[in-house]
mmCIF file of the C-alpha atoms, coordinates in Angstrom:
data_MODEL
# 
_entry.id   MODEL 
# 
loop_
_atom_site.group_PDB 
_atom_site.id 
_atom_site.type_symbol 
_atom_site.label_atom_id 
_atom_site.label_alt_id 
_atom_site.label_comp_id 
_atom_site.label_asym_id 
_atom_site.label_entity_id 
_atom_site.label_seq_id 
_atom_site.pdbx_PDB_ins_code 
_atom_site.Cartn_x 
_atom_site.Cartn_y 
_atom_site.Cartn_z 
_atom_site.occupancy 
_atom_site.B_iso_or_equiv 
_atom_site.pdbx_formal_charge 
_atom_site.auth_seq_id 
_atom_site.auth_comp_id 
_atom_site.auth_asym_id 
_atom_site.auth_atom_id 
_atom_site.pdbx_PDB_model_num 
ATOM 1   C CA . MET A 1 1   ? 10.871  -4.573  -15.848 1.00 0.00 ? 1   MET A CA 1 
ATOM 2   C CA . LYS A 1 2   ? 11.099  -4.684  -11.769 1.00 0.00 ? 2   LYS A CA 1 
ATOM 3   C CA . CYS A 1 3   ? 9.844   -2.716  -9.174  1.00 0.00 ? 3   CYS A CA 1 
ATOM 4   C CA . LYS A 1 4   ? 12.796  -1.385  -7.008  1.00 0.00 ? 4   LYS A CA 1 
ATOM 5   C CA . VAL A 1 5   ? 10.342  -1.063  -3.868  1.00 0.00 ? 5   VAL A CA 1 
ATOM 6   C CA . CYS A 1 6   ? 8.677   -4.443  -3.790  1.00 0.00 ? 6   CYS A CA 1 
ATOM 7   C CA . GLY A 1 7   ? 11.242  -6.353  -5.914  1.00 0.00 ? 7   GLY A CA 1 
ATOM 8   C CA . MET A 1 8   ? 8.249   -7.795  -8.324  1.00 0.00 ? 8   MET A CA 1 
ATOM 9   C CA . GLU A 1 9   ? 8.706   -8.572  -11.818 1.00 0.00 ? 9   GLU A CA 1 
ATOM 10  C CA . ILE A 1 10  ? 6.544   -6.491  -13.874 1.00 0.00 ? 10  ILE A CA 1 
ATOM 11  C CA . ASN A 1 11  ? 5.391   -7.902  -17.484 1.00 0.00 ? 11  ASN A CA 1 
ATOM 12  C CA . GLU A 1 12  ? 2.924   -8.228  -20.060 1.00 0.00 ? 12  GLU A CA 1 
ATOM 13  C CA . LYS A 1 13  ? 1.034   -10.685 -18.034 1.00 0.00 ? 13  LYS A CA 1 
ATOM 14  C CA . ASN A 1 14  ? 0.687   -8.667  -15.083 1.00 0.00 ? 14  ASN A CA 1 
ATOM 15  C CA . TYR A 1 15  ? 0.874   -4.897  -15.696 1.00 0.00 ? 15  TYR A CA 1 
ATOM 16  C CA . ASN A 1 16  ? -2.796  -4.351  -15.351 1.00 0.00 ? 16  ASN A CA 1 
ATOM 17  C CA . PHE A 1 17  ? -3.153  -6.229  -11.906 1.00 0.00 ? 17  PHE A CA 1 
ATOM 18  C CA . ASN A 1 18  ? -5.055  -3.759  -9.429  1.00 0.00 ? 18  ASN A CA 1 
ATOM 19  C CA . GLU A 1 19  ? -5.513  -1.552  -12.318 1.00 0.00 ? 19  GLU A CA 1 
ATOM 20  C CA . LEU A 1 20  ? -8.721  0.435   -10.596 1.00 0.00 ? 20  LEU A CA 1 
ATOM 21  C CA . ALA A 1 21  ? -6.498  1.150   -7.728  1.00 0.00 ? 21  ALA A CA 1 
ATOM 22  C CA . PHE A 1 22  ? -4.846  3.854   -9.836  1.00 0.00 ? 22  PHE A CA 1 
ATOM 23  C CA . ILE A 1 23  ? -5.788  7.135   -11.400 1.00 0.00 ? 23  ILE A CA 1 
ATOM 24  C CA . ASN A 1 24  ? -4.049  6.487   -14.672 1.00 0.00 ? 24  ASN A CA 1 
ATOM 25  C CA . LYS A 1 25  ? -3.857  2.985   -15.976 1.00 0.00 ? 25  LYS A CA 1 
ATOM 26  C CA . ASN A 1 26  ? -0.770  1.017   -17.207 1.00 0.00 ? 26  ASN A CA 1 
ATOM 27  C CA . SER A 1 27  ? -0.541  0.055   -20.482 1.00 0.00 ? 27  SER A CA 1 
ATOM 28  C CA . GLU A 1 28  ? 1.545   -2.657  -22.100 1.00 0.00 ? 28  GLU A CA 1 
ATOM 29  C CA . ASP A 1 29  ? 3.774   -0.155  -23.656 1.00 0.00 ? 29  ASP A CA 1 
ATOM 30  C CA . ASN A 1 30  ? 3.671   2.391   -20.950 1.00 0.00 ? 30  ASN A CA 1 
ATOM 31  C CA . ILE A 1 31  ? 4.013   0.912   -17.308 1.00 0.00 ? 31  ILE A CA 1 
ATOM 32  C CA . ILE A 1 32  ? 3.704   4.095   -14.721 1.00 0.00 ? 32  ILE A CA 1 
ATOM 33  C CA . TYR A 1 33  ? 2.920   2.094   -11.745 1.00 0.00 ? 33  TYR A CA 1 
ATOM 34  C CA . CYS A 1 34  ? 3.929   -1.278  -9.949  1.00 0.00 ? 34  CYS A CA 1 
ATOM 35  C CA . PRO A 1 35  ? 0.490   -3.135  -10.079 1.00 0.00 ? 35  PRO A CA 1 
ATOM 36  C CA . PHE A 1 36  ? 1.465   -5.068  -6.747  1.00 0.00 ? 36  PHE A CA 1 
ATOM 37  C CA . CYS A 1 37  ? 2.657   -2.085  -4.510  1.00 0.00 ? 37  CYS A CA 1 
ATOM 38  C CA . GLY A 1 38  ? 1.449   0.799   -6.525  1.00 0.00 ? 38  GLY A CA 1 
ATOM 39  C CA . ALA A 1 39  ? 5.097   2.410   -6.548  1.00 0.00 ? 39  ALA A CA 1 
ATOM 40  C CA . GLY A 1 40  ? 5.543   5.038   -9.324  1.00 0.00 ? 40  GLY A CA 1 
ATOM 41  C CA . LYS A 1 41  ? 7.486   5.026   -12.452 1.00 0.00 ? 41  LYS A CA 1 
ATOM 42  C CA . LYS A 1 42  ? 10.819  6.532   -11.138 1.00 0.00 ? 42  LYS A CA 1 
ATOM 43  C CA . TYR A 1 43  ? 10.973  3.324   -8.914  1.00 0.00 ? 43  TYR A CA 1 
ATOM 44  C CA . LEU A 1 44  ? 10.373  0.765   -11.992 1.00 0.00 ? 44  LEU A CA 1 
ATOM 45  C CA . VAL A 1 45  ? 13.486  -0.531  -13.392 1.00 0.00 ? 45  VAL A CA 1 
ATOM 46  C CA . GLU A 1 46  ? 14.884  -2.721  -16.229 1.00 0.00 ? 46  GLU A CA 1 
ATOM 47  C CA . SER A 1 47  ? 17.615  -3.685  -14.087 1.00 0.00 ? 47  SER A CA 1 
ATOM 48  C CA . ASP A 1 48  ? 17.676  -6.149  -10.925 1.00 0.00 ? 48  ASP A CA 1 
ATOM 49  C CA . GLU A 1 49  ? 18.311  -3.201  -8.674  1.00 0.00 ? 49  GLU A CA 1 
ATOM 50  C CA . ILE A 1 50  ? 15.711  -3.439  -5.571  1.00 0.00 ? 50  ILE A CA 1 
ATOM 51  C CA . ILE A 1 51  ? 16.026  -1.489  -2.567  1.00 0.00 ? 51  ILE A CA 1 
ATOM 52  C CA . LYS A 1 52  ? 17.337  -4.066  0.091   1.00 0.00 ? 52  LYS A CA 1 
ATOM 53  C CA . VAL A 1 53  ? 16.803  -3.648  3.588   1.00 0.00 ? 53  VAL A CA 1 
ATOM 54  C CA . ASP A 1 54  ? 18.830  -6.035  6.071   1.00 0.00 ? 54  ASP A CA 1 
ATOM 55  C CA . SER A 1 55  ? 16.430  -6.085  8.956   1.00 0.00 ? 55  SER A CA 1 
ATOM 56  C CA . ASN A 1 56  ? 19.123  -7.245  11.079  1.00 0.00 ? 56  ASN A CA 1 
ATOM 57  C CA . LEU A 1 57  ? 20.938  -3.754  11.215  1.00 0.00 ? 57  LEU A CA 1 
ATOM 58  C CA . LEU A 1 58  ? 17.574  -2.085  11.785  1.00 0.00 ? 58  LEU A CA 1 
ATOM 59  C CA . ASN A 1 59  ? 17.497  -0.488  15.443  1.00 0.00 ? 59  ASN A CA 1 
ATOM 60  C CA . GLU A 1 60  ? 14.635  -1.450  17.974  1.00 0.00 ? 60  GLU A CA 1 
ATOM 61  C CA . ASN A 1 61  ? 12.557  1.866   17.038  1.00 0.00 ? 61  ASN A CA 1 
ATOM 62  C CA . ALA A 1 62  ? 12.715  1.143   13.651  1.00 0.00 ? 62  ALA A CA 1 
ATOM 63  C CA . LEU A 1 63  ? 11.552  -2.533  13.870  1.00 0.00 ? 63  LEU A CA 1 
ATOM 64  C CA . LYS A 1 64  ? 8.727   -0.976  16.036  1.00 0.00 ? 64  LYS A CA 1 
ATOM 65  C CA . ILE A 1 65  ? 7.685   1.458   13.328  1.00 0.00 ? 65  ILE A CA 1 
ATOM 66  C CA . LEU A 1 66  ? 7.679   -1.374  10.772  1.00 0.00 ? 66  LEU A CA 1 
ATOM 67  C CA . ASP A 1 67  ? 5.698   -3.712  13.120  1.00 0.00 ? 67  ASP A CA 1 
ATOM 68  C CA . HIS A 1 68  ? 2.892   -0.878  13.477  1.00 0.00 ? 68  HIS A CA 1 
ATOM 69  C CA . ALA A 1 69  ? 3.182   -0.257  9.576   1.00 0.00 ? 69  ALA A CA 1 
ATOM 70  C CA . VAL A 1 70  ? 2.385   -4.066  9.113   1.00 0.00 ? 70  VAL A CA 1 
ATOM 71  C CA . LYS A 1 71  ? -0.798  -3.800  11.073  1.00 0.00 ? 71  LYS A CA 1 
ATOM 72  C CA . LEU A 1 72  ? -1.899  -0.358  9.716   1.00 0.00 ? 72  LEU A CA 1 
ATOM 73  C CA . GLU A 1 73  ? -1.748  -1.804  6.289   1.00 0.00 ? 73  GLU A CA 1 
ATOM 74  C CA . LEU A 1 74  ? -3.279  -5.030  7.379   1.00 0.00 ? 74  LEU A CA 1 
ATOM 75  C CA . PHE A 1 75  ? -6.016  -3.280  8.962   1.00 0.00 ? 75  PHE A CA 1 
ATOM 76  C CA . ASN A 1 76  ? -6.680  -1.025  5.673   1.00 0.00 ? 76  ASN A CA 1 
ATOM 77  C CA . GLY A 1 77  ? -6.332  -4.139  3.625   1.00 0.00 ? 77  GLY A CA 1 
ATOM 78  C CA . ASP A 1 78  ? -9.343  -5.721  5.891   1.00 0.00 ? 78  ASP A CA 1 
ATOM 79  C CA . PHE A 1 79  ? -11.345 -2.413  5.728   1.00 0.00 ? 79  PHE A CA 1 
ATOM 80  C CA . TYR A 1 80  ? -11.356 -2.438  1.891   1.00 0.00 ? 80  TYR A CA 1 
ATOM 81  C CA . THR A 1 81  ? -12.204 -6.141  1.722   1.00 0.00 ? 81  THR A CA 1 
ATOM 82  C CA . THR A 1 82  ? -15.153 -5.749  3.919   1.00 0.00 ? 82  THR A CA 1 
ATOM 83  C CA . ALA A 1 83  ? -15.938 -2.585  2.169   1.00 0.00 ? 83  ALA A CA 1 
ATOM 84  C CA . ALA A 1 84  ? -15.869 -4.288  -0.904  1.00 0.00 ? 84  ALA A CA 1 
ATOM 85  C CA . SER A 1 85  ? -18.681 -6.550  0.380   1.00 0.00 ? 85  SER A CA 1 
ATOM 86  C CA . MET A 1 86  ? -20.614 -3.831  1.672   1.00 0.00 ? 86  MET A CA 1 
ATOM 87  C CA . ALA A 1 87  ? -20.512 -1.502  -1.418  1.00 0.00 ? 87  ALA A CA 1 
ATOM 88  C CA . LYS A 1 88  ? -23.640 -1.041  -3.766  1.00 0.00 ? 88  LYS A CA 1 
ATOM 89  C CA . ASN A 1 89  ? -22.141 0.241   -6.707  1.00 0.00 ? 89  ASN A CA 1 
ATOM 90  C CA . SER A 1 90  ? -20.151 -2.750  -8.572  1.00 0.00 ? 90  SER A CA 1 
ATOM 91  C CA . GLU A 1 91  ? -17.093 0.086   -9.745  1.00 0.00 ? 91  GLU A CA 1 
ATOM 92  C CA . VAL A 1 92  ? -16.772 0.951   -6.112  1.00 0.00 ? 92  VAL A CA 1 
ATOM 93  C CA . LYS A 1 93  ? -16.612 -2.567  -5.053  1.00 0.00 ? 93  LYS A CA 1 
ATOM 94  C CA . LYS A 1 94  ? -14.145 -3.143  -7.590  1.00 0.00 ? 94  LYS A CA 1 
ATOM 95  C CA . VAL A 1 95  ? -12.161 -0.403  -6.696  1.00 0.00 ? 95  VAL A CA 1 
ATOM 96  C CA . PHE A 1 96  ? -12.294 -1.465  -2.655  1.00 0.00 ? 96  PHE A CA 1 
ATOM 97  C CA . GLU A 1 97  ? -11.034 -4.886  -3.960  1.00 0.00 ? 97  GLU A CA 1 
ATOM 98  C CA . ALA A 1 98  ? -8.070  -3.563  -5.978  1.00 0.00 ? 98  ALA A CA 1 
ATOM 99  C CA . LEU A 1 99  ? -7.096  -1.222  -2.916  1.00 0.00 ? 99  LEU A CA 1 
ATOM 100 C CA . ALA A 1 100 ? -7.413  -4.220  -0.614  1.00 0.00 ? 100 ALA A CA 1 
ATOM 101 C CA . ASN A 1 101 ? -4.924  -5.963  -2.791  1.00 0.00 ? 101 ASN A CA 1 
ATOM 102 C CA . ILE A 1 102 ? -2.432  -3.237  -2.334  1.00 0.00 ? 102 ILE A CA 1 
ATOM 103 C CA . GLU A 1 103 ? -2.636  -2.412  1.173   1.00 0.00 ? 103 GLU A CA 1 
ATOM 104 C CA . LYS A 1 104 ? -2.475  -6.163  2.218   1.00 0.00 ? 104 LYS A CA 1 
ATOM 105 C CA . PHE A 1 105 ? 0.675   -6.229  -0.183  1.00 0.00 ? 105 PHE A CA 1 
ATOM 106 C CA . HIS A 1 106 ? 1.854   -3.222  1.578   1.00 0.00 ? 106 HIS A CA 1 
ATOM 107 C CA . SER A 1 107 ? 1.658   -5.234  4.806   1.00 0.00 ? 107 SER A CA 1 
ATOM 108 C CA . ARG A 1 108 ? 3.459   -8.036  3.576   1.00 0.00 ? 108 ARG A CA 1 
ATOM 109 C CA . LEU A 1 109 ? 6.223   -5.725  2.311   1.00 0.00 ? 109 LEU A CA 1 
ATOM 110 C CA . HIS A 1 110 ? 6.644   -4.361  5.723   1.00 0.00 ? 110 HIS A CA 1 
ATOM 111 C CA . GLN A 1 111 ? 6.469   -7.900  7.296   1.00 0.00 ? 111 GLN A CA 1 
ATOM 112 C CA . LYS A 1 112 ? 9.475   -8.824  4.757   1.00 0.00 ? 112 LYS A CA 1 
ATOM 113 C CA . LEU A 1 113 ? 11.345  -5.808  5.519   1.00 0.00 ? 113 LEU A CA 1 
ATOM 114 C CA . GLY A 1 114 ? 11.358  -6.199  9.392   1.00 0.00 ? 114 GLY A CA 1 
ATOM 115 C CA . GLY A 1 115 ? 11.899  -9.927  9.122   1.00 0.00 ? 115 GLY A CA 1 
ATOM 116 C CA . PHE A 1 116 ? 8.892   -10.884 10.820  1.00 0.00 ? 116 PHE A CA 1 
ATOM 117 C CA . THR A 1 117 ? 7.546   -14.430 10.496  1.00 0.00 ? 117 THR A CA 1 
ATOM 118 C CA . LYS A 1 118 ? 4.123   -14.206 11.592  1.00 0.00 ? 118 LYS A CA 1 
ATOM 119 C CA . THR A 1 119 ? 1.319   -12.160 10.283  1.00 0.00 ? 119 THR A CA 1 
ATOM 120 C CA . PRO A 1 120 ? -0.477  -10.272 13.356  1.00 0.00 ? 120 PRO A CA 1 
ATOM 121 C CA . ASN A 1 121 ? -4.029  -11.633 14.138  1.00 0.00 ? 121 ASN A CA 1 
ATOM 122 C CA . LEU A 1 122 ? -5.903  -8.540  14.224  1.00 0.00 ? 122 LEU A CA 1 
ATOM 123 C CA . ASN A 1 123 ? -9.537  -7.419  15.737  1.00 0.00 ? 123 ASN A CA 1 
ATOM 124 C CA . LYS A 1 124 ? -12.244 -7.251  12.997  1.00 0.00 ? 124 LYS A CA 1 
ATOM 125 C CA . VAL A 1 125 ? -13.647 -3.819  13.148  1.00 0.00 ? 125 VAL A CA 1 
ATOM 126 C CA . ASN A 1 126 ? -17.357 -3.607  12.725  1.00 0.00 ? 126 ASN A CA 1 
ATOM 127 C CA . TYR A 1 127 ? -18.145 -1.125  9.716   1.00 0.00 ? 127 TYR A CA 1 
ATOM 128 C CA . ASP A 1 128 ? -21.990 -1.729  9.793   1.00 0.00 ? 128 ASP A CA 1 
ATOM 129 C CA . LYS A 1 129 ? -22.357 2.061   10.843  1.00 0.00 ? 129 LYS A CA 1 
ATOM 130 C CA . TYR A 1 130 ? -21.180 2.997   7.103   1.00 0.00 ? 130 TYR A CA 1 
ATOM 131 C CA . ASN A 1 131 ? -24.070 1.904   5.539   1.00 0.00 ? 131 ASN A CA 1 
ATOM 132 C CA . SER A 1 132 ? -23.460 3.687   2.022   1.00 0.00 ? 132 SER A CA 1 
ATOM 133 C CA . ASP A 1 133 ? -21.000 3.946   -0.597  1.00 0.00 ? 133 ASP A CA 1 
ATOM 134 C CA . SER A 1 134 ? -20.307 7.603   0.066   1.00 0.00 ? 134 SER A CA 1 
ATOM 135 C CA . ALA A 1 135 ? -19.815 6.795   3.711   1.00 0.00 ? 135 ALA A CA 1 
ATOM 136 C CA . LEU A 1 136 ? -17.098 3.966   2.870   1.00 0.00 ? 136 LEU A CA 1 
ATOM 137 C CA . LEU A 1 137 ? -15.654 6.431   0.637   1.00 0.00 ? 137 LEU A CA 1 
ATOM 138 C CA . GLU A 1 138 ? -15.100 9.227   3.119   1.00 0.00 ? 138 GLU A CA 1 
ATOM 139 C CA . LEU A 1 139 ? -13.672 6.461   5.886   1.00 0.00 ? 139 LEU A CA 1 
ATOM 140 C CA . ALA A 1 140 ? -11.578 5.270   2.873   1.00 0.00 ? 140 ALA A CA 1 
ATOM 141 C CA . LYS A 1 141 ? -10.203 8.814   2.480   1.00 0.00 ? 141 LYS A CA 1 
ATOM 142 C CA . GLN A 1 142 ? -9.592  8.796   6.183   1.00 0.00 ? 142 GLN A CA 1 
ATOM 143 C CA . LYS A 1 143 ? -7.415  5.895   6.128   1.00 0.00 ? 143 LYS A CA 1 
ATOM 144 C CA . GLU A 1 144 ? -5.141  6.915   3.351   1.00 0.00 ? 144 GLU A CA 1 
ATOM 145 C CA . GLU A 1 145 ? -4.962  9.940   4.910   1.00 0.00 ? 145 GLU A CA 1 
ATOM 146 C CA . HIS A 1 146 ? -3.763  8.414   8.052   1.00 0.00 ? 146 HIS A CA 1 
ATOM 147 C CA . ALA A 1 147 ? -1.221  6.183   6.211   1.00 0.00 ? 147 ALA A CA 1 
ATOM 148 C CA . VAL A 1 148 ? 0.150   9.206   4.455   1.00 0.00 ? 148 VAL A CA 1 
ATOM 149 C CA . SER A 1 149 ? 0.672   10.916  7.979   1.00 0.00 ? 149 SER A CA 1 
ATOM 150 C CA . TYR A 1 150 ? 2.296   7.846   9.251   1.00 0.00 ? 150 TYR A CA 1 
ATOM 151 C CA . TYR A 1 151 ? 4.656   7.213   6.464   1.00 0.00 ? 151 TYR A CA 1 
ATOM 152 C CA . GLU A 1 152 ? 5.462   11.294  6.621   1.00 0.00 ? 152 GLU A CA 1 
ATOM 153 C CA . LYS A 1 153 ? 6.202   11.055  9.987   1.00 0.00 ? 153 LYS A CA 1 
ATOM 154 C CA . TYR A 1 154 ? 8.084   7.947   10.566  1.00 0.00 ? 154 TYR A CA 1 
ATOM 155 C CA . LYS A 1 155 ? 10.243  8.080   7.377   1.00 0.00 ? 155 LYS A CA 1 
ATOM 156 C CA . ASN A 1 156 ? 12.490  10.541  9.192   1.00 0.00 ? 156 ASN A CA 1 
ATOM 157 C CA . GLU A 1 157 ? 12.645  8.380   12.251  1.00 0.00 ? 157 GLU A CA 1 
ATOM 158 C CA . VAL A 1 158 ? 13.793  4.820   10.491  1.00 0.00 ? 158 VAL A CA 1 
ATOM 159 C CA . ASN A 1 159 ? 17.342  5.628   10.678  1.00 0.00 ? 159 ASN A CA 1 
ATOM 160 C CA . ASP A 1 160 ? 17.806  3.753   7.368   1.00 0.00 ? 160 ASP A CA 1 
ATOM 161 C CA . HIS A 1 161 ? 18.087  5.712   3.875   1.00 0.00 ? 161 HIS A CA 1 
ATOM 162 C CA . LYS A 1 162 ? 16.733  2.462   2.160   1.00 0.00 ? 162 LYS A CA 1 
ATOM 163 C CA . LEU A 1 163 ? 13.733  2.326   4.350   1.00 0.00 ? 163 LEU A CA 1 
ATOM 164 C CA . PHE A 1 164 ? 13.274  6.087   4.355   1.00 0.00 ? 164 PHE A CA 1 
ATOM 165 C CA . GLU A 1 165 ? 12.987  6.013   0.436   1.00 0.00 ? 165 GLU A CA 1 
ATOM 166 C CA . ILE A 1 166 ? 10.197  2.855   0.735   1.00 0.00 ? 166 ILE A CA 1 
ATOM 167 C CA . PHE A 1 167 ? 8.365   5.077   3.263   1.00 0.00 ? 167 PHE A CA 1 
ATOM 168 C CA . LYS A 1 168 ? 8.322   7.997   0.706   1.00 0.00 ? 168 LYS A CA 1 
ATOM 169 C CA . ALA A 1 169 ? 7.299   5.636   -2.322  1.00 0.00 ? 169 ALA A CA 1 
ATOM 170 C CA . LEU A 1 170 ? 4.385   4.249   -0.275  1.00 0.00 ? 170 LEU A CA 1 
ATOM 171 C CA . ALA A 1 171 ? 3.161   7.852   0.853   1.00 0.00 ? 171 ALA A CA 1 
ATOM 172 C CA . ASP A 1 172 ? 2.758   8.826   -2.521  1.00 0.00 ? 172 ASP A CA 1 
ATOM 173 C CA . VAL A 1 173 ? 0.950   5.628   -3.374  1.00 0.00 ? 173 VAL A CA 1 
ATOM 174 C CA . GLU A 1 174 ? -1.267  6.539   -0.516  1.00 0.00 ? 174 GLU A CA 1 
ATOM 175 C CA . LYS A 1 175 ? -1.709  10.112  -1.809  1.00 0.00 ? 175 LYS A CA 1 
ATOM 176 C CA . GLU A 1 176 ? -3.158  8.884   -4.941  1.00 0.00 ? 176 GLU A CA 1 
ATOM 177 C CA . HIS A 1 177 ? -5.434  6.546   -3.061  1.00 0.00 ? 177 HIS A CA 1 
ATOM 178 C CA . ILE A 1 178 ? -7.070  9.780   -1.469  1.00 0.00 ? 178 ILE A CA 1 
ATOM 179 C CA . ILE A 1 179 ? -7.273  11.243  -4.892  1.00 0.00 ? 179 ILE A CA 1 
ATOM 180 C CA . LEU A 1 180 ? -8.840  8.118   -6.081  1.00 0.00 ? 180 LEU A CA 1 
ATOM 181 C CA . VAL A 1 181 ? -11.541 7.615   -3.295  1.00 0.00 ? 181 VAL A CA 1 
ATOM 182 C CA . LYS A 1 182 ? -12.386 11.295  -3.487  1.00 0.00 ? 182 LYS A CA 1 
ATOM 183 C CA . GLU A 1 183 ? -13.523 10.904  -7.171  1.00 0.00 ? 183 GLU A CA 1 
# 
């Protein structure tokens, strides 16, 4: 099985990667999410069909949107890495670790889609004022809501139907993360 969004092969050795980043869990005989990017079942195929975007055909605005998406997901991934180290509850810590993996993967996916060769070096944010798991979970919810609104807003501005489809899929992933961090 392959994910049309990120192109990753899903098999019996990796179907449960990042499982705490999802409300429902994959099983070996029922894979409902890509364990790497989180795309839903409708994006999982038995063929080699993946959504390919030629970055050379993207206009300047689409490339700018992708560049910002790289940074958005990188910031969110860094937040989750930091939040995992700050979390007091071990389950919350594990969820944050899984979410960090997914968000950083999204960032790398956007880099690939835009044909960007360098990972941006972003300023580190200090999250010390979020000194409880509930405060970290609330901030996580806000970050996921921001990601959803970003994808929803810009999917119509990228002027590429394949990129539109990827943004739509990732917005759905982030919507599920909102539900997850609320629980």
